[in-house]
Amino acid sequence: MTTSSKKLDAIAVENFREYLRIPSVHLDIDYEPCVTFLEKQAKEIGLKVSVFRDVPKNPMVVLTWMGKESDLPSIVLNSHMDVVPVFEEQWAHKPFGAEIDSEGNIYARGAQDCKCTGIQYLEAIRRLKLDGVEPRRTVHVTFMPDEELGGVNGAEQYVKTQNFKNLNTGCALDEAIGGENKTLIVFYGEKKRWSFRIHCPGQSGHGSLLLENTPGEKVRTVLNNVYDFRAEQKVTEAQDKRTDRITSINLSIIEVHSPQSSLASLQQDVTVMENS
């Protein structure tokens, strides 16, 4: 490596700060400054760059490091360009100032989620290329739009295109947690939302009787188990200081129906299950 490690560190920090200063913030994002920045990075590092505009105003940027055996399934390193809104009055630093404090901490919206990831990918490739590394497989570094809104007008549309199929993806890494050392935490998958309805039928009647088979008793049993499990997860979270190793569970809606409406609701649930 002809460029000193200290100089490469300085380049990485300055590129990170430049990227952070681009206010790619919802709700009305102009992605073009991000595109221009990434095109400049591609030119400096020596990567092919492609910009796909399948969704108007939401470009998909792909930087490519060609492999020696480009017919093999490729490696995709993914991150996203957009960041969530800011409430500047609640910030001690300018949210898009990328200011550095006396300890070297950098403050900006998107510093963790997830502009650090995109810069880490590019700076790692920069160093590998300077060391003369030639990858066997092609590596694509992808920069997605619209991730913070669920990706409906970003990744969800892009994966349907021939452009995506041409990447010939064999393995993909998405955003993780930026660290303070030379490691990157890799997870095997992201949490998935599992929403379900629990139906507790039973007998209701006059308040003077101790009725059998009441729905309230069944609901209590369910909730006791749910909240016992939830308490266990909170203990695990407090011990590990991490949310990626827990299963979060919450009661979101509770409804009470008359016998007739309850039966209709149950029949509807069965129909939905049969059709799904």
XYZ file of N, CA, C and O in Angstrom, residues 37-203:
668
model
N -22.216 12.611 -5.346
C -21.174 12.216 -4.389
C -20.681 10.799 -4.673
O -19.468 10.538 -4.694
N -21.595 9.874 -4.909
C -21.216 8.479 -5.137
C -20.524 8.293 -6.480
O -19.605 7.469 -6.600
N -20.927 9.058 -7.473
C -20.227 9.005 -8.757
C -18.779 9.476 -8.599
O -17.858 8.908 -9.203
N -18.572 10.489 -7.783
C -17.218 10.966 -7.517
C -16.393 9.896 -6.795
O -15.222 9.672 -7.124
N -17.012 9.222 -5.823
C -16.314 8.159 -5.108
C -15.921 7.021 -6.052
O -14.819 6.476 -5.969
N -16.837 6.662 -6.927
C -16.554 5.588 -7.879
C -15.359 5.933 -8.757
O -14.487 5.089 -9.011
N -15.303 7.169 -9.207
C -14.198 7.600 -10.064
C -12.878 7.567 -9.311
O -11.854 7.103 -9.839
N -12.873 8.031 -8.056
C -11.648 8.068 -7.261
C -11.136 6.658 -6.944
O -9.929 6.402 -6.980
N -12.050 5.744 -6.620
C -11.648 4.399 -6.211
C -11.367 3.513 -7.419
O -10.572 2.580 -7.350
N -12.018 3.817 -8.538
C -11.862 2.998 -9.733
C -12.932 1.942 -9.855
O -12.645 0.775 -10.157
N -14.179 2.326 -9.625
C -15.302 1.412 -9.713
C -16.250 1.861 -10.818
O -16.406 3.057 -11.076
N -16.891 0.909 -11.433
C -17.939 1.218 -12.396
C -19.162 1.701 -11.633
O -19.487 1.166 -10.560
N -19.862 2.714 -12.155
C -21.058 3.212 -11.473
C -22.235 3.192 -12.437
O -22.106 3.535 -13.610
N -23.368 2.749 -11.922
C -24.615 2.723 -12.699
C -25.709 3.352 -11.852
O -25.776 3.114 -10.634
N -26.554 4.146 -12.488
C -27.682 4.768 -11.799
C -28.951 4.337 -12.513
O -29.122 4.603 -13.700
N -29.819 3.649 -11.797
C -31.066 3.163 -12.370
C -32.222 4.012 -11.848
O -32.359 4.213 -10.644
N -33.035 4.477 -12.752
C -34.118 5.391 -12.388
C -35.463 4.767 -12.739
O -36.280 5.376 -13.434
N -35.682 3.562 -12.250
C -36.946 2.881 -12.513
C -38.107 3.571 -11.801
O -39.242 3.497 -12.248
N -37.826 4.207 -10.678
C -38.821 4.996 -9.957
C -38.412 6.458 -10.061
O -37.325 6.829 -9.594
N -39.223 7.312 -10.665
C -38.861 8.732 -10.789
C -38.518 9.348 -9.446
O -39.181 9.098 -8.444
N -37.442 10.127 -9.420
C -36.961 10.855 -8.237
C -36.342 9.939 -7.178
O -35.851 10.411 -6.170
N -36.378 8.616 -7.402
C -35.783 7.691 -6.439
C -34.719 6.829 -7.129
O -34.950 5.643 -7.396
N -33.564 7.397 -7.435
C -32.533 6.636 -8.151
C -31.921 5.539 -7.288
O -31.815 5.666 -6.071
N -31.532 4.481 -7.954
C -30.818 3.369 -7.332
C -29.384 3.412 -7.856
O -29.168 3.372 -9.070
N -28.404 3.504 -6.966
C -27.011 3.668 -7.373
C -26.241 2.379 -7.082
O -26.314 1.839 -5.968
N -25.519 1.893 -8.090
C -24.743 0.661 -7.943
C -23.302 0.927 -8.364
O -23.039 1.320 -9.502
N -22.363 0.720 -7.430
C -20.933 0.801 -7.733
C -20.409 -0.625 -7.818
O -20.675 -1.439 -6.924
N -19.663 -0.924 -8.867
C -19.280 -2.311 -9.145
C -17.777 -2.482 -9.211
O -17.076 -1.739 -9.902
N -17.284 -3.487 -8.479
C -15.884 -3.910 -8.508
C -15.872 -5.266 -9.206
O -16.300 -6.265 -8.628
N -15.420 -5.290 -10.434
C -15.497 -6.506 -11.237
C -14.569 -7.594 -10.698
O -13.426 -7.329 -10.316
N -15.083 -8.821 -10.678
C -14.296 -9.952 -10.226
C -13.616 -10.676 -11.375
O -13.988 -10.509 -12.548
N -12.618 -11.480 -11.051
C -11.889 -12.231 -12.070
C -12.772 -13.296 -12.722
O -12.569 -13.647 -13.877
N -13.750 -13.797 -11.959
C -14.687 -14.788 -12.494
C -16.088 -14.188 -12.389
O -16.886 -14.555 -11.530
N -16.355 -13.264 -13.292
C -17.578 -12.460 -13.192
C -18.849 -13.257 -13.461
O -19.949 -12.756 -13.239
N -18.711 -14.499 -13.935
C -19.895 -15.320 -14.150
C -20.396 -15.944 -12.851
O -21.524 -16.428 -12.780
N -19.569 -15.925 -11.807
C -19.988 -16.460 -10.517
C -21.018 -15.531 -9.867
O -21.026 -14.329 -10.126
N -21.894 -16.071 -9.014
C -22.827 -15.208 -8.285
C -22.057 -14.126 -7.520
O -21.018 -14.390 -6.918
N -22.588 -12.923 -7.540
C -21.871 -11.773 -6.983
C -22.163 -11.569 -5.499
O -23.063 -12.189 -4.920
N -21.378 -10.685 -4.901
C -21.586 -10.238 -3.524
C -22.174 -8.830 -3.587
O -21.640 -7.961 -4.272
N -23.261 -8.606 -2.883
C -23.901 -7.297 -2.839
C -23.765 -6.716 -1.433
O -24.118 -7.368 -0.448
N -23.227 -5.510 -1.355
C -23.087 -4.784 -0.096
C -24.057 -3.613 -0.142
O -23.868 -2.665 -0.896
N -25.101 -3.680 0.648
C -26.205 -2.728 0.518
C -26.286 -1.754 1.687
O -26.004 -2.100 2.834
N -26.670 -0.527 1.373
C -27.029 0.469 2.382
C -28.044 1.399 1.746
O -28.399 1.237 0.582
N -28.524 2.375 2.496
C -29.509 3.299 1.920
C -29.080 4.743 2.128
O -28.366 5.076 3.070
N -29.550 5.588 1.212
C -29.154 6.999 1.195
C -30.051 7.876 2.048
O -29.627 8.954 2.496
N -31.290 7.487 2.273
C -32.244 8.363 2.955
C -32.129 8.266 4.470
O -31.670 7.261 5.024
N -32.533 9.351 5.128
C -32.534 9.404 6.595
C -33.886 9.923 7.068
O -34.630 10.555 6.318
N -34.184 9.655 8.330
C -35.465 10.079 8.897
C -35.436 11.571 9.225
O -34.369 12.182 9.317
N -36.625 12.175 9.418
C -36.688 13.622 9.695
C -35.950 14.009 10.970
O -35.656 13.176 11.834
N -35.637 15.290 11.063
C -34.951 15.825 12.243
C -35.799 16.926 12.874
O -36.579 17.597 12.188
N -35.652 17.073 14.181
C -36.228 18.197 14.916
C -35.051 18.964 15.494
O -34.544 18.657 16.573
N -34.610 19.950 14.728
C -33.326 20.584 14.985
C -33.233 21.185 16.375
O -32.145 21.236 16.967
N -34.347 21.658 16.929
C -34.312 22.286 18.254
C -33.919 21.290 19.350
O -33.521 21.683 20.449
N -33.989 20.005 19.050
C -33.643 18.983 20.036
C -32.200 18.488 19.871
O -31.767 17.600 20.594
N -31.483 19.080 18.921
C -30.108 18.664 18.653
C -29.113 19.617 19.308
O -29.302 20.836 19.305
N -28.048 19.034 19.845
C -26.955 19.857 20.391
C -25.996 20.280 19.288
O -25.219 21.220 19.449
N -26.036 19.579 18.150
C -25.201 19.890 16.987
C -26.110 20.020 15.772
O -27.228 19.507 15.754
N -25.636 20.694 14.756
C -26.394 20.795 13.524
C -26.578 19.390 12.944
O -25.581 18.669 12.749
N -27.819 18.987 12.639
C -28.056 17.606 12.199
C -27.366 17.235 10.896
O -27.114 16.055 10.648
N -27.031 18.232 10.072
C -26.307 17.944 8.840
C -24.992 18.719 8.776
O -24.475 19.006 7.701
N -24.456 18.992 9.961
C -23.175 19.687 10.037
C -21.988 18.749 10.073
O -20.864 19.150 9.775
N -22.218 17.492 10.471
C -21.141 16.495 10.605
C -20.000 17.035 11.445
O -18.823 16.899 11.114
N -20.356 17.656 12.564
C -19.357 18.243 13.457
C -18.619 17.164 14.244
O -19.186 16.137 14.587
N -17.348 17.425 14.526
C -16.521 16.494 15.303
C -16.199 17.134 16.646
O -15.755 18.289 16.694
N -16.416 16.408 17.745
C -16.086 16.962 19.059
C -14.632 16.652 19.419
O -13.884 16.053 18.614
N -14.243 17.023 20.595
C -12.838 16.887 21.015
C -12.402 15.432 21.137
O -11.207 15.134 21.135
N -13.360 14.514 21.242
C -13.037 13.087 21.361
C -13.104 12.368 20.010
O -12.918 11.154 19.943
N -13.393 13.128 18.960
C -13.446 12.523 17.637
C -14.801 11.979 17.238
O -14.933 11.349 16.180
N -15.828 12.211 18.060
C -17.174 11.758 17.717
C -17.777 12.662 16.643
O -17.635 13.889 16.708
N -18.452 12.076 15.668
C -19.079 12.814 14.579
C -20.590 12.782 14.778
O -21.180 11.724 14.970
N -21.193 13.967 14.715
C -22.624 14.090 14.962
C -23.355 14.481 13.687
O -23.043 15.501 13.067
N -24.340 13.678 13.297
C -25.175 14.009 12.132
C -26.280 12.984 12.012
O -26.127 11.824 12.419
N -27.392 13.414 11.443
C -28.457 12.463 11.128
C -27.947 11.512 10.040
O -27.375 11.934 9.050
N -28.146 10.226 10.275
C -27.697 9.212 9.331
C -26.319 8.668 9.624
O -25.845 7.774 8.915
N -25.664 9.193 10.684
C -24.308 8.724 10.994
C -24.298 7.222 11.271
O -23.387 6.511 10.847
N -25.311 6.732 11.991
C -25.416 5.298 12.246
C -26.349 4.614 11.254
O -26.086 3.520 10.793
N -27.442 5.256 10.925
C -28.465 4.624 10.078
C -28.651 5.426 8.804
O -29.504 6.290 8.727
N -27.959 5.037 7.713
C -26.861 4.069 7.806
C -25.738 4.495 6.857
O -25.183 3.681 6.154
N -25.430 5.801 6.856
C -24.402 6.281 5.936
C -23.017 5.772 6.307
O -22.133 5.674 5.451
N -22.829 5.419 7.588
C -21.539 4.846 7.984
C -21.284 3.542 7.233
O -20.163 3.261 6.813
N -22.341 2.743 7.040
C -22.194 1.452 6.382
C -21.730 1.606 4.942
O -20.805 0.927 4.490
N -22.375 2.509 4.204
C -21.988 2.722 2.817
C -20.551 3.188 2.672
O -19.804 2.725 1.796
N -20.136 4.101 3.551
C -18.757 4.602 3.511
C -17.771 3.514 3.907
O -16.688 3.374 3.310
N -18.116 2.696 4.889
C -17.226 1.597 5.288
C -16.990 0.635 4.128
O -15.864 0.182 3.904
N -18.037 0.314 3.399
C -17.882 -0.557 2.234
C -16.892 0.048 1.232
O -15.957 -0.620 0.763
N -17.111 1.326 0.900
C -16.283 1.966 -0.123
C -14.835 2.116 0.335
O -13.896 1.887 -0.441
N -14.637 2.507 1.587
C -13.268 2.703 2.071
C -12.526 1.377 2.217
O -11.305 1.316 2.021
N -13.247 0.309 2.535
C -12.612 -1.020 2.581
C -12.145 -1.429 1.189
O -11.030 -1.947 1.011
N -12.996 -1.185 0.191
C -12.623 -1.524 -1.188
C -11.448 -0.669 -1.640
O -10.525 -1.158 -2.318
N -11.458 0.611 -1.280
C -10.326 1.489 -1.628
C -9.011 0.882 -1.143
O -8.024 0.802 -1.880
N -8.978 0.419 0.098
C -7.747 -0.126 0.672
C -7.367 -1.452 0.023
O -6.183 -1.717 -0.221
N -8.366 -2.286 -0.233
C -8.080 -3.566 -0.878
C -7.495 -3.358 -2.273
O -6.539 -4.045 -2.673
N -8.042 -2.398 -3.010
C -7.526 -2.128 -4.354
C -6.093 -1.586 -4.283
O -5.239 -1.939 -5.114
N -5.828 -0.736 -3.306
C -4.467 -0.214 -3.150
C -3.479 -1.317 -2.787
O -2.294 -1.231 -3.103
N -3.980 -2.361 -2.132
C -3.129 -3.510 -1.791
C -3.003 -4.493 -2.949
O -2.368 -5.541 -2.816
N -3.639 -4.176 -4.076
C -3.530 -5.042 -5.244
C -4.463 -6.225 -5.254
O -4.288 -7.163 -6.043
N -5.473 -6.203 -4.392
C -6.416 -7.321 -4.333
C -7.309 -7.317 -5.565
O -7.813 -6.276 -5.979
N -7.502 -8.496 -6.156
C -8.444 -8.683 -7.254
C -9.459 -9.729 -6.811
O -9.101 -10.890 -6.621
N -10.690 -9.338 -6.622
C -11.672 -10.304 -6.112
C -11.995 -11.375 -7.141
O -11.977 -11.130 -8.350
N -12.277 -12.550 -6.649
C -12.698 -13.622 -7.554
C -14.114 -13.351 -8.064
O -14.397 -13.485 -9.243
N -14.993 -12.933 -7.145
C -16.371 -12.622 -7.502
C -16.544 -11.117 -7.672
O -15.833 -10.328 -7.051
N -17.483 -10.725 -8.468
C -17.826 -9.315 -8.606
C -18.520 -8.842 -7.339
O -19.335 -9.561 -6.744
N -18.186 -7.633 -6.918
C -18.790 -7.018 -5.733
C -19.586 -5.789 -6.179
O -19.053 -4.901 -6.836
N -20.849 -5.750 -5.813
C -21.695 -4.592 -6.094
C -21.989 -3.872 -4.776
O -22.446 -4.503 -3.821
N -21.740 -2.579 -4.736
C -22.085 -1.771 -3.571
C -23.325 -0.972 -3.951
O -23.267 -0.092 -4.817
N -24.453 -1.293 -3.345
C -25.731 -0.702 -3.740
C -26.192 0.334 -2.722
O -26.078 0.126 -1.508
N -26.720 1.428 -3.233
C -27.228 2.514 -2.394
C -28.704 2.724 -2.724
O -29.048 3.206 -3.796
N -29.561 2.333 -1.791
C -31.002 2.334 -2.009
C -31.650 3.649 -1.595
O -31.221 4.286 -0.633
N -32.731 4.031 -2.274
C -33.582 5.116 -1.805
C -34.780 4.559 -1.026
O -35.047 3.354 -1.059
N -35.457 5.415 -0.297
C -36.791 5.127 0.260
C -36.815 4.039 1.338
O -37.886 3.581 1.728
N -35.663 3.654 1.884
C -35.650 2.577 2.873
C -36.426 2.968 4.122
O -37.147 2.143 4.702
N -36.285 4.206 4.571
C -36.920 4.626 5.817
C -38.446 4.681 5.716
O -39.127 4.750 6.739
N -38.988 4.653 4.508
C -40.441 4.590 4.327
C -40.896 3.177 3.962
O -42.018 2.976 3.519
N -40.003 2.219 4.141
C -40.358 0.831 3.893
C -39.880 0.274 2.576
O -40.067 -0.911 2.293
N -39.274 1.122 1.730
C -38.712 0.634 0.480
C -39.716 0.347 -0.624
O -39.364 -0.240 -1.654
N -40.969 0.790 -0.440
C -41.998 0.524 -1.451
C -41.614 1.139 -2.797
O -41.818 0.542 -3.848
N -41.052 2.347 -2.751
C -40.607 3.020 -3.971
C -39.079 2.996 -4.091
O -38.478 3.915 -4.649
N -38.497 1.943 -3.541
C -37.053 1.756 -3.617
C -36.737 0.316 -3.968
O -36.936 -0.127 -5.098
N -36.262 -0.439 -2.965
C -35.852 -1.827 -3.192
C -36.984 -2.694 -3.715
O -36.773 -3.572 -4.565
N -38.193 -2.455 -3.230
C -39.320 -3.296 -3.648
C -39.553 -3.228 -5.155
O -39.916 -4.233 -5.782
N -39.337 -2.055 -5.730
C -39.496 -1.914 -7.174
C -38.245 -2.384 -7.921
O -38.336 -3.017 -8.974
N -37.087 -2.093 -7.341
C -35.836 -2.422 -8.033
C -35.657 -3.922 -8.221
O -35.194 -4.371 -9.278
N -36.024 -4.715 -7.215
C -35.803 -6.166 -7.319
C -36.674 -6.811 -8.391
O -36.450 -7.967 -8.759
N -37.649 -6.090 -8.911
C -38.492 -6.622 -9.981
C -37.892 -6.385 -11.366
O -38.413 -6.892 -12.357
N -36.810 -5.616 -11.439
C -36.273 -5.199 -12.729
C -35.184 -6.133 -13.237
O -34.569 -6.889 -12.467
N -34.931 -6.039 -14.529
C -33.841 -6.799 -15.129
C -32.496 -6.301 -14.615
O -31.535 -7.071 -14.511
N -32.421 -5.009 -14.286
C -31.179 -4.457 -13.729
C -30.742 -5.225 -12.491
O -29.564 -5.563 -12.329
N -31.706 -5.516 -11.616
C -31.389 -6.277 -10.405
C -30.990 -7.703 -10.752
O -30.018 -8.236 -10.208
N -31.733 -8.329 -11.649
C -31.410 -9.714 -12.031
C -29.996 -9.803 -12.597
O -29.292 -10.797 -12.385
N -29.578 -8.759 -13.298
C -28.237 -8.762 -13.893
C -27.121 -8.729 -12.849
O -25.971 -9.056 -13.162
N -27.441 -8.332 -11.619
C -26.418 -8.349 -10.570
C -25.995 -9.773 -10.223
O -24.907 -9.983 -9.684
N -26.878 -10.740 -10.493
C -26.556 -12.155 -10.249
C -26.125 -12.364 -8.800
O -25.074 -12.940 -8.508
N -26.956 -11.887 -7.888
C -26.619 -11.880 -6.470
C -26.548 -13.283 -5.881
O -27.471 -14.082 -6.016
N -25.436 -13.583 -5.216
C -25.291 -14.837 -4.502
C -25.343 -14.656 -3.002
O -25.817 -15.512 -2.267
N -24.871 -13.501 -2.526
C -24.846 -13.198 -1.096
C -24.982 -11.692 -0.933
O -24.398 -10.927 -1.702
N -25.759 -11.256 0.044
C -25.951 -9.819 0.267
C -25.789 -9.496 1.743
O -26.255 -10.243 2.613
N -25.099 -8.390 2.015
C -25.000 -7.844 3.364
C -25.720 -6.510 3.385
O -25.490 -5.658 2.531
N -26.574 -6.317 4.373
C -27.309 -5.068 4.499
C -26.736 -4.276 5.668
O -25.682 -4.623 6.209
N -27.419 -3.229 6.078
C -26.911 -2.390 7.154
C -26.777 -3.186 8.451
O -27.569 -4.073 8.745
N -25.764 -2.850 9.236
C -25.554 -3.473 10.534
C -25.354 -2.362 11.559
O -25.959 -1.298 11.452
N -24.510 -2.580 12.512
C -24.252 -1.585 13.541
C -22.821 -1.094 13.389
O -21.876 -1.890 13.430
N -22.651 0.196 13.203
C -21.309 0.754 13.124
C -20.592 0.621 14.454
O -21.169 0.897 15.507
N -19.355 0.186 14.429
C -18.599 -0.013 15.662
C -17.420 0.926 15.766
O -17.126 1.707 14.860
N -16.724 0.859 16.896
C -15.577 1.725 17.138
C -14.257 1.035 16.828
O -13.200 1.636 16.956
N -14.311 -0.240 16.459
C -13.072 -0.948 16.140
C -13.137 -1.441 14.692
O -13.913 -0.939 13.898
N -12.346 -2.424 14.362
C -12.263 -2.885 12.972
C -13.196 -4.055 12.681
O -12.985 -4.799 11.733
N -14.217 -4.208 13.489
C -15.166 -5.291 13.267
C -16.520 -4.718 12.858
O -16.854 -3.586 13.195
N -17.278 -5.513 12.133
C -18.645 -5.162 11.753
C -19.531 -6.318 12.184
O -19.299 -7.466 11.801
N -20.522 -6.010 13.001
C -21.420 -7.052 13.490
C -22.329 -7.496 12.355
O -22.983 -6.679 11.711
N -22.366 -8.798 12.111
C -23.174 -9.348 11.016
C -24.294 -10.185 11.619
O -24.059 -11.037 12.474
N -25.518 -9.932 11.180
C -26.669 -10.696 11.630
C -27.141 -11.590 10.498
O -27.038 -11.226 9.332
N -27.686 -12.741 10.841
C -28.126 -13.664 9.800
C -29.467 -13.248 9.205
O -29.891 -13.769 8.192
N -30.159 -12.336 9.815
C -31.446 -11.881 9.281
C -31.984 -10.748 10.113
O -31.503 -10.489 11.218
N -32.984 -10.083 9.595
C -33.582 -8.961 10.307
C -34.876 -9.420 10.961
O -35.515 -10.356 10.518
N -35.244 -8.749 12.053
C -36.492 -9.101 12.702
C -37.657 -8.996 11.726
O -37.731 -8.081 10.927
N -38.547 -9.930 11.835
C -39.738 -9.906 11.001
C -40.972 -9.690 11.878
O -41.030 -10.167 13.003
N -41.913 -8.955 11.327
C -43.148 -8.672 12.049
C -44.105 -9.844 11.905
O -44.381 -10.301 10.805
N -44.585 -10.327 13.021
C -45.557 -11.420 13.014
C -46.778 -10.943 13.780
O -46.747 -10.837 15.003
N -47.825 -10.619 13.057
C -49.048 -10.117 13.662
C -50.099 -11.218 13.627
O -50.331 -11.836 12.588
N -50.726 -11.493 14.766
C -51.736 -12.543 14.782
C -52.858 -12.177 15.746
O -52.684 -11.365 16.649
N -54.013 -12.783 15.512
C -55.198 -12.548 16.340
C -55.506 -13.793 17.147
O -55.525 -14.899 16.609
N -55.748 -13.608 18.432
C -56.129 -14.714 19.312
C -57.607 -14.548 19.655
O -58.010 -13.507 20.185
N -58.409 -15.530 19.327
C -59.852 -15.477 19.550
C -60.190 -16.273 20.805
O -59.853 -17.454 20.918
N -60.841 -15.636 21.766
C -61.191 -16.282 23.033
C -62.712 -16.299 23.196
O -63.287 -15.401 23.830
N -63.385 -17.288 22.634
C -64.850 -17.360 22.794
C -65.205 -17.852 24.188
O -64.374 -18.441 24.896
N -66.416 -17.617 24.602
C -66.823 -18.089 25.916
C -68.230 -17.657 26.259
O -68.916 -16.999 25.475
N -68.626 -17.990 27.456
C -69.987 -17.741 27.921
C -70.049 -16.424 28.682
O -69.187 -16.125 29.500
